[in-house]
Amino acid sequence: MNSTNEPPKSPQKATIADVAKAAGVSKTTISRYLSGDYKSISASTLKRIEEAIAELRYRPNRMARGLRQARSYSIGMIFADISNPYSTSVLRGAEDVCTRHGYSIIVCNTDNDPVKEKNYIHMMQAHRIDGLIIHPTGHNKDILNEMADERIPVVLIDREIPGLAFDTVGTDNYRAMSEATRFFLDQGYERIGFFSQPIEHVSSRAERFLAFTDVLRNAGHPSVNDLYEFEIRKNAQLEEQLERFIEATSGQSRMLFAVNGITQLKLINALQTRGLRIPEDIGIAGFDDSDWAPVIGSGITTVAQPTYEIGQRAMEKVLQRLGGDDSAKERIALPGQLIIRGSTPSQK
Amino acid sequence: MNSTNEPPKSPQKATIADVAKAAGVSKTTISRYLSGDYKSISASTLKRIEEAIAELRYRPNRMARGLRQARSYSIGMIFADISNPYSTSVLRGAEDVCTRHGYSIIVCNTDNDPVKEKNYIHMMQAHRIDGLIIHPTGHNKDILNEMADERIPVVLIDREIPGLAFDTVGTDNYRAMSEATRFFLDQGYERIGFFSQPIEHVSSRAERFLAFTDVLRNAGHPSVNDLYEFEIRKNAQLEEQLERFIEATSGQSRMLFAVNGITQLKLINALQTRGLRIPEDIGIAGFDDSDWAPVIGSGITTVAQPTYEIGQRAMEKVLQRLGGDDSAKERIALPGQLIIRGSTPSQK
DNA sequence: TTGTAGGCGTTATCAC
DNA sequence: GTGATAACGCCTACAA
């Protein structure tokens, strides 16, 4: 019995030396076992090693291994908005790929704040992450370039940063938006309002709007200038813009296009508040499919992004670069899918 | 000029030795600086150190530091389903707290699969995480206990595991569900169907159902046995259960209660398919508020969970334990909030 | 088939 | 105020 009042000693994590001693071999042999070099170990030794590891519940220390090998087996993922379902789906895709290869993921959420983003990149550097997948705010070109200089694979998702040579994975926004816009024209809408958070230099938004105007201009459609921008956090701005569109299009058959999922929701909310019915009074559609899109009203027409696959492809690209591939940077644009539902009926 | 054809050497990450040399001091002094021990460094030295660090873009290697200090400054978070908005909100809350304290988060998603969960816990152990926040499947008691034995703070969210002494953070399910049920009774529903994924030993589901039946039994209400369980991935099961409820309650005023957000969506979908109108033909409500709950029909009545705060509190608890707090394990049950919308009108 | 020795980048312990 | 030195746990030549 323990006469002192000390708490029971917490069992210290076993080290490779403990395992070596228990198995009656040297650390080298254990290390060989850990790196899968079974063929240079005798059967009986193998057995003793396995028993020792199980007995001691040995888990190789990744920090020690990482320090020695100068690689952490961790991939950083920095999201502009982790609460967006887009992000979690990408995360799942990426995780499923990298887990199979023994990598772990360190995640961060910047809330679209360039300062947070900068700090997180620094944190990632301190972790000596082997690769980075980032949904960038677009304001930290310098550090991103710095990482690239250090030969750390960086893959951008959703957004590209002009002038930066990184691998990029996202939806083929131009193509998907063109298809969608042509569909809206076929449905016979006289006016289509493009509602977006400030396009500025966010490439995905810009591509969508460009496709929109290109198709409209080609068709000689009057909505070429129907762009309505607002800050997502400022409901007043959105309502003001909506008001502007509604007034300008009074008496015409019309619809709203939302640049992303969150904008869809905000617009639907605003329409309901104003007592406008979907689709009788006004049509609506938007980028990003979701669980709720099918069940709102008679369903919302959306452009689905292949989010899970975007995550997979981004991680595969990181691993490919890690594997030594030094070919030209690639821009991977995956097809989006127009999902037609009840919110955009024919106006003819 | 470089006569060989080698690519330009990628600038190697600076080490503490490089900084020491650049600043003309010893590694020890740099280390002192890094640990914030400024008062034992002269002003001029301090200045040279700061210049050297900036110049070399030095980032302390967390693996080396972690190895030496036997702590990783990483917290593991294991989610049963990361695509559930519940999870991301918890994640954000946890992240905001731990970032302020210099910790990073390693995330995993188990898809409610105990095998994946086990592998991920092993991975976390290899990372030597300083603490673990887990939304447990409930099937890996042994390893979780093992971690606790090693003095690693483990905090459970949403679900408790019977017989395990861990800190726990979640919603006060019993209280919130009681309030909601009383409200439904007040509205005058003759039958209320409780739709849930298998309750089994998932404590949060069990608490909700218990509160439900307790209130009903107290009121002598006939729905005490109106439990309808189904596997979330099997739509046929859900529809079968829904059919059963619809038939059994024909002619009565009735509503469905969904045990969580995903179930809400599935039920709404199934009702629409059957041509049943909400709330004219049948009412609906459920646990978990969401962005879409206000905009479906005249709004869905929900019980909102304080998800962000759950994440915060869980992380705070981890840090508190890390700080040496050895008091009794705590069960933190945060208040939920009943949000009444149009899907559960009075039946009187 | 197995073992020895040195070092990865830090911090802690002493010493000056 | 500052520095030399020995670990931390692992891997990788190089030997045997």
XYZ file of C-alpha atoms (C1' of nucleotides) in Angstrom:
728
model
C 0.000 0.000 0.000
C 1.061 3.510 -0.798
C 1.856 5.264 2.449
C 2.452 8.671 0.883
C -0.462 10.668 -0.421
C 0.760 10.908 -3.981
C -1.715 10.291 -6.749
C -0.992 7.113 -8.696
C 1.774 7.788 -11.181
C 0.285 8.251 -14.598
C 1.832 5.648 -16.851
C 4.343 7.432 -19.034
C 4.004 6.978 -22.763
C 6.326 4.229 -23.911
C 9.223 5.180 -26.158
C 10.985 3.261 -28.851
C 13.663 2.419 -26.291
C 11.095 0.811 -24.005
C 9.816 -1.318 -26.824
C 13.364 -2.286 -27.783
C 14.149 -3.368 -24.278
C 10.901 -5.306 -23.910
C 11.486 -7.099 -27.190
C 15.137 -7.672 -26.447
C 16.394 -5.931 -29.581
C 17.861 -2.572 -30.461
C 16.001 0.620 -31.248
C 17.097 0.299 -34.840
C 15.179 -2.896 -35.269
C 12.043 -1.328 -33.832
C 12.474 1.612 -36.131
C 12.742 -0.763 -39.046
C 9.524 -2.380 -37.985
C 7.797 0.987 -37.731
C 8.824 1.969 -41.210
C 7.415 -1.283 -42.563
C 10.739 -2.879 -43.373
C 9.514 -6.315 -42.325
C 11.589 -8.322 -44.746
C 14.803 -7.535 -42.957
C 13.474 -8.803 -39.640
C 13.315 -12.438 -38.614
C 9.950 -13.980 -37.895
C 10.628 -14.553 -34.235
C 11.893 -11.016 -33.714
C 8.836 -9.691 -35.525
C 6.598 -11.531 -33.154
C 8.354 -10.274 -30.072
C 8.220 -6.734 -31.382
C 4.513 -6.922 -32.039
C 3.888 -8.311 -28.594
C 5.967 -5.612 -26.976
C 4.170 -2.854 -28.863
C 0.762 -4.187 -27.937
C 1.796 -4.761 -24.359
C 3.167 -1.273 -23.906
C 0.487 0.387 -26.019
C 3.307 2.036 -27.857
C 2.447 4.917 -30.204
C 5.362 6.380 -32.130
C 5.816 10.045 -31.296
C 5.069 12.054 -34.407
C 6.909 15.083 -33.155
C 10.128 13.157 -32.718
C 9.694 11.470 -36.039
C 8.821 14.755 -37.692
C 11.766 16.552 -36.208
C 14.151 13.929 -37.419
C 12.640 13.576 -40.881
C 11.966 17.260 -41.355
C 8.360 16.598 -42.212
C 5.314 16.721 -40.010
C 2.840 14.502 -41.839
C 0.359 17.285 -41.259
C -1.484 19.263 -43.894
C -2.884 22.673 -43.072
C -6.329 23.710 -44.204
C -7.364 27.329 -43.883
C -10.955 28.207 -44.618
C -12.417 31.645 -45.137
C -15.649 30.446 -43.543
C -15.811 27.046 -41.935
C -19.513 27.354 -41.143
C -20.263 27.356 -44.844
C -21.307 23.827 -45.847
C -19.039 24.260 -48.848
C -16.078 24.204 -46.490
C -17.037 21.132 -44.531
C -17.701 19.166 -47.644
C -14.313 20.129 -49.024
C -12.807 19.212 -45.673
C -14.357 15.767 -45.772
C -13.082 15.114 -49.254
C -9.603 16.214 -48.309
C -9.614 14.225 -45.103
C -10.706 10.997 -46.714
C -7.779 11.252 -49.090
C -5.048 12.234 -46.704
C -5.988 9.814 -43.951
C -5.293 6.987 -46.347
C -1.776 8.319 -46.703
C -1.067 8.799 -43.040
C -1.475 12.547 -42.939
C -3.439 14.578 -40.444
C -5.202 17.879 -40.923
C -4.764 21.053 -38.939
C -7.711 23.386 -39.569
C -8.328 27.062 -39.189
C -11.120 29.462 -39.926
C -10.293 33.024 -40.883
C -13.791 34.518 -41.077
C -12.492 36.187 -44.219
C -10.209 38.274 -42.049
C -6.788 38.826 -43.662
C -5.165 39.437 -40.279
C -6.401 36.150 -38.880
C -5.323 34.521 -42.074
C -1.818 35.866 -41.717
C -1.528 34.669 -38.141
C -2.787 31.243 -39.058
C -0.318 30.906 -41.887
C 2.432 31.708 -39.419
C 1.076 29.070 -37.094
C 1.080 26.579 -39.917
C 4.676 27.410 -40.664
C 5.574 26.804 -37.054
C 3.940 23.391 -37.328
C 6.105 22.747 -40.372
C 3.055 21.539 -42.273
C 3.975 19.540 -45.341
C 1.335 21.202 -47.477
C -1.374 23.832 -47.380
C -4.861 23.954 -48.807
C -6.362 27.365 -48.518
C -9.574 29.153 -49.335
C -7.809 32.496 -49.464
C -9.035 35.950 -48.552
C -6.724 37.198 -51.259
C -4.787 39.571 -49.070
C -1.702 37.619 -48.143
C 0.077 37.045 -51.393
C 3.470 37.714 -49.856
C 3.387 34.955 -47.238
C 1.838 32.485 -49.621
C 4.658 33.177 -52.038
C 7.106 32.768 -49.214
C 5.732 29.290 -48.531
C 6.014 28.388 -52.165
C 9.634 29.539 -52.098
C 10.203 27.104 -49.272
C 8.928 24.357 -51.535
C 5.757 23.796 -49.571
C 2.895 22.763 -51.839
C 0.104 25.310 -51.638
C -3.227 24.631 -53.291
C -5.893 27.309 -53.601
C -9.540 26.353 -53.567
C -12.501 28.245 -54.941
C -10.584 31.450 -55.471
C -7.517 32.242 -57.505
C -5.156 35.034 -56.716
C -4.146 36.931 -59.821
C -0.445 36.861 -60.445
C 0.196 33.901 -58.184
C 1.334 30.646 -59.642
C -0.366 28.050 -57.451
C -2.289 24.926 -58.167
C -5.944 25.735 -58.029
C -9.030 23.604 -57.582
C -12.584 24.789 -57.934
C -15.736 24.727 -59.963
C -15.738 25.739 -63.592
C -17.666 28.850 -62.687
C -17.756 30.345 -66.140
C -19.161 27.258 -67.770
C -21.693 26.486 -65.063
C -22.885 30.066 -64.883
C -23.186 30.277 -68.667
C -25.361 27.226 -68.722
C -27.519 28.530 -65.919
C -27.917 31.942 -67.538
C -28.919 30.416 -70.851
C -31.516 28.389 -69.021
C -32.949 31.508 -67.384
C -33.180 33.173 -70.779
C -34.948 30.137 -72.184
C -37.428 30.381 -69.368
C -38.204 33.836 -70.654
C -37.251 36.115 -67.773
C -37.245 39.756 -68.822
C -34.988 40.834 -65.983
C -32.471 38.938 -63.906
C -30.782 40.547 -60.921
C -27.330 39.257 -60.031
C -26.960 39.574 -56.263
C -23.502 39.260 -54.854
C -21.200 40.211 -52.105
C -18.632 42.690 -53.388
C -17.008 41.103 -56.404
C -13.790 43.058 -56.017
C -11.020 40.613 -56.715
C -12.746 37.419 -55.622
C -12.176 35.362 -58.730
C -15.058 32.930 -58.304
C -17.584 35.739 -58.005
C -16.007 37.589 -60.910
C -16.116 34.515 -63.150
C -19.749 33.949 -62.374
C -20.667 37.521 -63.101
C -18.599 37.559 -66.260
C -20.346 34.481 -67.618
C -23.666 36.026 -66.688
C -23.024 39.258 -68.584
C -21.366 37.535 -71.520
C -24.405 35.391 -72.155
C -26.808 38.268 -71.650
C -24.871 40.611 -73.892
C -24.735 37.965 -76.564
C -28.477 37.652 -76.385
C -29.056 41.384 -76.296
C -30.743 41.023 -72.938
C -31.380 44.129 -70.842
C -30.050 42.736 -67.534
C -26.384 43.145 -68.474
C -26.030 45.803 -65.834
C -28.286 44.263 -63.222
C -25.551 43.774 -60.640
C -26.475 44.311 -57.011
C -23.642 44.171 -54.514
C -23.847 44.262 -50.751
C -21.944 43.300 -47.640
C -23.255 39.976 -46.392
C -23.375 41.124 -42.806
C -25.398 44.214 -43.569
C -29.006 43.282 -44.103
C -29.923 46.893 -44.736
C -27.649 46.959 -47.763
C -29.192 43.830 -49.183
C -32.709 45.144 -48.696
C -31.798 48.409 -50.296
C -30.414 46.618 -53.325
C -33.441 44.371 -53.510
C -35.697 47.395 -53.341
C -33.768 48.965 -56.183
C -34.192 45.887 -58.350
C -37.863 45.442 -57.548
C -38.627 49.042 -58.432
C -36.600 49.022 -61.606
C -38.347 45.899 -62.874
C -41.908 46.576 -61.882
C -44.340 44.861 -64.204
C -41.695 42.684 -65.840
C -41.140 38.960 -65.380
C -38.085 38.753 -63.192
C -35.855 36.629 -61.048
C -32.947 36.905 -58.668
C -29.675 35.062 -58.960
C -27.699 34.610 -55.759
C -23.939 34.303 -56.073
C -23.788 31.683 -53.315
C -25.756 29.704 -50.766
C -25.835 32.222 -47.992
C -27.058 34.896 -50.372
C -29.888 32.607 -51.468
C -31.097 32.338 -47.921
C -30.861 36.062 -47.290
C -32.769 36.854 -50.438
C -35.502 34.328 -49.756
C -35.882 35.787 -46.316
C -36.099 39.315 -47.657
C -38.659 38.296 -50.260
C -40.836 36.633 -47.649
C -40.644 39.731 -45.483
C -41.873 41.825 -48.386
C -44.671 39.368 -49.048
C -43.361 38.440 -52.468
C -44.180 34.898 -53.483
C -41.708 32.495 -55.061
C -42.079 31.817 -57.942
C -45.375 33.586 -58.698
C -44.122 37.116 -58.060
C -40.442 36.558 -58.596
C -38.127 33.694 -59.465
C -34.907 32.820 -57.674
C -31.873 30.653 -58.200
C -28.299 30.589 -57.001
C -24.920 28.989 -56.727
C -24.457 26.200 -54.167
C -26.866 23.372 -53.687
C -27.878 22.410 -50.160
C -30.038 20.122 -48.098
C -32.714 22.748 -47.841
C -32.855 23.839 -51.473
C -35.252 21.022 -52.442
C -37.703 21.707 -49.633
C -38.122 25.461 -49.759
C -41.335 26.207 -51.568
C -41.410 24.061 -54.668
C -37.629 23.774 -54.544
C -34.891 26.276 -55.367
C -33.006 26.015 -58.635
C -29.301 25.825 -57.904
C -25.888 25.285 -59.377
C -24.296 22.491 -57.370
C -20.562 22.584 -56.855
C -18.649 19.286 -56.600
C -17.409 20.208 -53.150
C -16.371 16.806 -51.885
C -14.419 16.209 -55.054
C -12.802 19.627 -54.807
C -11.440 18.579 -51.431
C -10.236 15.275 -52.783
C -8.540 16.787 -55.796
C -6.902 19.519 -53.768
C -5.424 16.994 -51.357
C -4.366 14.705 -54.178
C -2.568 17.616 -55.744
C -0.753 18.336 -52.506
C 0.334 14.720 -52.214
C 1.385 14.665 -55.834
C 3.622 17.685 -55.288
C 4.936 16.106 -52.120
C 5.770 13.081 -54.204
C 8.151 15.238 -56.183
C 5.984 16.209 -59.139
C 7.384 19.473 -60.387
C 5.280 19.977 -63.495
C 3.571 23.252 -64.353
C 0.966 24.531 -61.939
C -2.470 23.246 -62.789
C -5.840 24.952 -62.743
C -8.437 22.289 -62.043
C -11.954 23.423 -62.889
C -14.524 20.783 -62.080
C -17.967 20.837 -63.692
C -20.849 22.318 -61.760
C -24.345 20.990 -62.155
C -27.480 22.966 -62.804
C -30.319 21.554 -60.738
C -33.648 22.807 -61.979
C -36.449 23.068 -59.441
C -39.661 24.969 -59.036
C -38.313 28.426 -58.265
C -37.609 29.303 -61.892
C -40.664 28.307 -63.955
C -41.141 29.252 -67.578
C -42.525 32.756 -68.085
C -43.946 32.135 -71.518
C 26.350 32.840 -62.257
C 25.339 29.310 -61.547
C 27.182 27.086 -63.999
C 25.493 23.834 -62.920
C 21.896 23.195 -63.804
C 20.633 22.920 -60.278
C 17.380 24.605 -59.415
C 17.819 27.535 -57.056
C 18.253 26.234 -53.549
C 15.058 26.657 -51.652
C 15.844 28.808 -48.644
C 15.988 26.491 -45.672
C 13.918 27.401 -42.677
C 16.023 29.312 -40.202
C 16.723 27.650 -36.867
C 17.328 29.081 -33.485
C 21.048 28.686 -34.132
C 20.824 30.860 -37.230
C 19.069 33.559 -35.293
C 21.626 33.314 -32.525
C 24.470 33.745 -34.943
C 22.786 36.638 -36.739
C 22.107 38.406 -33.469
C 25.542 37.592 -32.112
C 24.262 35.828 -29.021
C 23.780 32.252 -27.878
C 20.841 29.975 -28.541
C 19.934 30.234 -24.898
C 19.282 33.920 -25.184
C 17.065 33.434 -28.204
C 15.165 30.765 -26.365
C 14.673 33.159 -23.494
C 13.296 35.686 -25.906
C 10.926 33.131 -27.382
C 9.534 32.208 -24.018
C 8.840 35.856 -23.266
C 11.539 36.224 -20.647
C 12.356 39.751 -21.797
C 13.389 41.131 -18.453
C 16.561 39.114 -18.391
C 17.687 40.451 -21.749
C 19.315 43.821 -22.278
C 17.587 46.356 -24.464
C 20.233 46.331 -27.138
C 20.284 42.544 -27.345
C 16.528 42.512 -27.566
C 16.651 44.807 -30.520
C 19.231 42.716 -32.338
C 17.222 39.580 -31.708
C 14.069 41.105 -33.094
C 15.880 42.294 -36.153
C 17.434 38.905 -36.729
C 14.107 37.126 -36.399
C 12.414 39.465 -38.828
C 15.320 39.326 -41.223
C 15.457 35.534 -41.266
C 11.695 35.092 -41.094
C 12.327 32.760 -38.228
C 9.440 30.582 -37.023
C 10.145 28.402 -34.004
C 9.712 24.744 -34.857
C 6.795 23.430 -32.873
C 7.863 19.852 -33.256
C 11.224 20.498 -31.675
C 9.679 22.539 -28.942
C 7.003 19.927 -28.410
C 9.480 17.111 -28.254
C 11.540 18.876 -25.670
C 8.627 20.064 -23.557
C 6.583 16.916 -23.891
C 3.562 18.869 -25.038
C 2.376 19.578 -28.518
C 0.232 22.671 -28.084
C -2.321 20.858 -30.200
C -5.834 19.906 -29.226
C -7.617 17.097 -31.021
C -11.235 17.400 -32.035
C -13.088 14.334 -33.235
C -16.545 14.799 -34.665
C -19.117 12.140 -35.373
C -20.327 14.168 -38.337
C -18.443 17.239 -39.411
C -20.959 18.113 -42.117
C -23.549 18.744 -39.444
C -23.712 22.507 -38.809
C -23.730 21.649 -35.129
C -20.156 20.467 -35.474
C -18.800 23.457 -37.316
C -20.336 25.836 -34.873
C -18.791 23.941 -31.976
C -15.508 23.938 -33.845
C -15.583 27.699 -34.256
C -16.285 28.232 -30.600
C -13.449 25.935 -29.606
C -11.052 27.474 -32.083
C -11.676 31.026 -30.993
C -10.789 30.053 -27.459
C -7.718 27.973 -28.056
C -6.141 30.262 -30.617
C -5.947 32.922 -27.954
C -3.885 30.521 -25.876
C -1.506 29.451 -28.615
C -3.037 26.063 -29.303
C -3.890 24.583 -32.662
C -6.625 22.148 -33.557
C -6.295 18.826 -35.313
C -9.681 17.685 -36.622
C -11.194 14.431 -37.648
C -14.555 13.197 -38.794
C -15.645 9.678 -37.903
C -18.942 9.467 -39.798
C -20.219 7.804 -36.635
C -17.995 4.855 -37.408
C -16.406 3.359 -34.282
C -13.542 1.883 -36.285
C -12.618 5.228 -37.798
C -12.973 6.724 -34.365
C -10.528 4.263 -32.916
C -7.976 4.903 -35.620
C -8.284 8.617 -35.179
C -7.798 8.407 -31.455
C -4.610 6.467 -32.100
C -3.527 9.150 -34.517
C -4.191 11.777 -31.893
C -2.097 9.852 -29.407
C 0.740 9.745 -31.885
C 0.481 13.503 -32.186
C 0.749 13.714 -28.420
C -2.228 16.063 -28.341
C -2.500 17.943 -25.076
C -6.264 17.503 -24.900
C -9.182 15.950 -26.709
C -12.681 17.171 -27.433
C -14.832 14.451 -28.831
C -18.352 13.931 -30.065
C -18.197 10.225 -29.349
C -19.813 7.313 -31.113
C -19.917 5.637 -27.717
C -18.038 2.540 -28.769
C -14.498 3.223 -27.668
C -14.691 3.503 -23.929
C -11.472 1.588 -23.436
C -9.198 3.905 -25.381
C -10.847 6.988 -23.976
C -10.210 5.653 -20.505
C -6.661 4.917 -21.483
C -6.166 8.551 -22.436
C -7.603 9.680 -19.170
C -5.168 7.384 -17.388
C -2.385 9.171 -19.176
C -3.676 12.416 -17.718
C -4.860 13.803 -21.008
C -7.946 15.971 -20.564
C -10.847 14.509 -22.500
C -14.081 16.441 -22.870
C -17.199 14.866 -24.334
C -19.678 16.986 -26.237
C -23.343 16.346 -26.893
C -23.237 12.762 -25.727
C -22.247 11.207 -22.461
C -20.934 7.703 -22.108
C -22.484 5.924 -19.158
C -19.946 4.812 -16.643
C -17.231 7.120 -17.870
C -16.029 9.921 -15.727
C -15.296 12.698 -18.193
C -16.099 16.347 -18.316
C -19.118 16.811 -20.492
C -20.537 19.802 -22.325
C -23.866 19.913 -24.081
C -27.361 21.246 -24.115
C -29.692 20.674 -21.211
C -31.725 18.319 -23.324
C -34.193 17.300 -20.651
C -35.103 20.826 -19.739
C -35.332 22.123 -23.298
C -37.354 19.149 -24.460
C -39.707 19.439 -21.510
C -40.411 23.033 -22.331
C -40.971 22.245 -25.983
C -43.303 19.354 -25.198
C -45.352 21.451 -22.822
C -45.682 24.017 -25.569
C -46.955 21.409 -28.010
C -49.511 20.283 -25.485
C -50.633 23.850 -24.970
C -51.102 24.185 -28.690
C -53.554 21.312 -28.397
C -52.013 18.567 -30.510
C -53.792 15.265 -30.008
C -50.878 13.209 -31.260
C -47.161 13.932 -31.417
C -44.784 11.553 -33.145
C -41.185 11.509 -31.877
C -38.975 10.702 -34.838
C -35.450 9.688 -34.084
C -32.488 7.743 -35.218
C -32.051 4.683 -33.009
C -31.903 5.958 -29.451
C -29.884 3.018 -28.216
C -27.323 4.450 -25.879
C -26.979 7.884 -27.399
C -27.546 9.949 -24.302
C -28.707 13.150 -25.969
C -31.420 11.335 -27.891
C -32.411 9.383 -24.811
C -32.697 12.519 -22.677
C -34.880 14.196 -25.244
C -37.187 11.235 -25.503
C -37.319 10.843 -21.756
C -38.374 14.451 -21.251
C -40.941 14.008 -24.000
C -42.558 10.953 -22.421
C -42.315 12.326 -18.888
C -44.280 15.412 -19.802
C -46.811 13.465 -21.833
C -47.323 10.857 -19.144
C -47.796 13.572 -16.580
C -50.469 15.097 -18.729
C -52.123 11.794 -19.491
C -51.479 12.341 -23.157
C -51.857 9.413 -25.583
C -48.566 9.916 -27.455
C -46.374 8.428 -24.726
C -45.556 5.544 -27.013
C -45.348 7.473 -30.248
C -41.682 6.733 -30.852
C -40.605 6.170 -34.433
C -37.016 5.089 -34.954
C -35.145 4.687 -38.204
C -31.664 4.633 -39.669
C -30.896 8.052 -41.077
C -29.404 6.653 -44.253
C -32.410 4.511 -45.029
C -35.172 6.644 -46.452
C -37.429 3.640 -46.802
C -37.350 3.130 -43.050
C -38.267 6.713 -42.388
C -41.135 6.623 -44.843
C -42.407 3.414 -43.361
C -42.389 4.945 -39.900
C -44.047 8.090 -41.154
C -46.721 5.977 -42.842
C -47.300 4.166 -39.593
C -47.789 7.408 -37.690
C -50.020 8.978 -40.323
C -52.293 5.955 -40.358
C -52.465 5.619 -36.617
C -53.445 9.268 -36.178
C -55.875 9.712 -39.028
C -58.433 12.375 -38.249
C -56.568 13.699 -35.223
C -54.646 16.955 -34.902
C -51.045 15.913 -35.038
C -47.445 16.925 -35.396
C -44.003 15.452 -35.816
C -41.031 16.113 -33.609
C -37.608 15.556 -35.152
C -34.800 14.616 -32.803
C -32.296 16.741 -34.762
C -31.762 18.982 -37.753
C -31.150 16.357 -40.368
C -34.282 14.515 -39.316
C -36.297 17.721 -39.700
C -35.214 18.007 -43.293
C -35.928 14.373 -44.082
C -39.376 14.578 -42.568
C -40.255 17.794 -44.369
C -39.155 16.199 -47.589
C -41.249 13.100 -46.961
C -44.297 15.178 -46.077
C -43.992 17.189 -49.258
C -43.703 14.003 -51.286
C -46.926 12.752 -49.763
C -48.636 16.051 -50.487
C -49.150 16.847 -46.820
C -49.136 20.551 -46.065
C -47.307 22.134 -43.134
C -48.919 23.160 -40.879
C -52.462 22.705 -42.226
C -52.347 18.922 -42.434
C -49.630 18.272 -39.921
C -47.354 20.256 -37.654
C -43.617 19.840 -37.289
C -40.823 20.911 -34.989
C -37.423 19.650 -34.020
C -34.123 19.995 -32.255
C -31.433 22.176 -33.850
C -32.089 25.587 -35.267
C -30.640 26.451 -38.674
C -30.402 29.125 -41.329
C -33.191 27.527 -43.256
C -35.658 26.918 -40.428
C -37.088 30.457 -40.638
C -37.685 30.338 -44.376
C -39.329 26.976 -44.887
C -43.044 27.548 -45.210
C -44.061 29.890 -42.445
C -40.978 28.874 -40.455
C -40.161 25.724 -38.536
C -40.399 25.670 -34.770
C -37.075 24.537 -33.341
C -35.049 24.054 -30.199
C -31.806 25.937 -30.714
C -28.681 24.549 -29.098
C -25.953 26.968 -27.940
C -23.444 25.338 -30.232
C -20.805 28.037 -30.364
C -20.820 28.260 -26.609
C -20.585 24.500 -26.291
C -17.364 24.675 -28.245
C -16.054 27.495 -26.125
C -16.887 25.819 -22.861
C -15.437 22.514 -23.932
C -12.158 24.135 -24.880
C -12.096 26.203 -21.718
C -12.529 23.032 -19.735
C -9.626 21.413 -21.512
C -7.410 24.408 -20.815
C -8.534 24.470 -17.209
C -7.531 20.825 -16.774
C -4.274 21.520 -18.546
C -3.725 24.290 -16.042
C -3.711 21.678 -13.315
C -7.300 21.802 -12.125
C -8.004 18.402 -10.668
C -11.476 18.962 -9.260
C -14.360 16.591 -9.815
C -15.511 16.019 -13.362
C -18.192 18.458 -14.384
C -21.321 18.008 -16.451
C -22.064 21.288 -18.152
C -25.617 21.486 -19.487
C -26.267 24.751 -21.296
C -29.810 26.018 -21.831
C -31.476 25.388 -25.169
C -33.959 27.847 -26.600
C -37.380 27.113 -27.968
C -37.974 29.171 -31.094
C -41.617 29.230 -32.016
C -42.493 29.641 -35.667
C -45.392 28.895 -37.951
C -45.085 25.137 -38.199
C -46.821 24.457 -34.889
C -49.955 26.621 -34.743
C -52.608 26.282 -32.082
C -55.107 23.497 -32.777
C -57.864 24.888 -30.641
C 19.535 -10.058 -39.718
C 20.968 -6.860 -36.275
C 23.414 -3.014 -33.693
C 26.093 1.706 -32.732
C 26.282 6.473 -32.895
C 25.027 11.021 -34.159
C 21.877 14.607 -34.825
C 17.107 16.909 -36.029
C 15.647 22.147 -33.202
C 14.304 23.164 -28.998
C 14.405 24.045 -23.767
C 16.171 23.255 -18.962
C 19.999 23.143 -15.858
C 23.830 24.868 -14.472
C 27.488 27.881 -14.506
C 29.838 32.366 -15.178
C 22.695 39.252 -18.607
C 24.568 35.548 -20.876
C 26.343 30.892 -22.380
C 27.685 25.791 -22.709
C 25.608 21.466 -22.595
C 22.575 17.706 -22.172
C 18.484 15.819 -23.127
C 13.512 14.935 -25.686
C 12.236 10.304 -29.241
C 13.152 9.104 -33.441
C 15.654 7.819 -37.999
C 19.630 6.888 -40.865
C 24.176 6.107 -42.218
C 27.545 2.834 -41.385
C 29.268 -1.451 -39.295
C 29.264 -6.128 -38.136
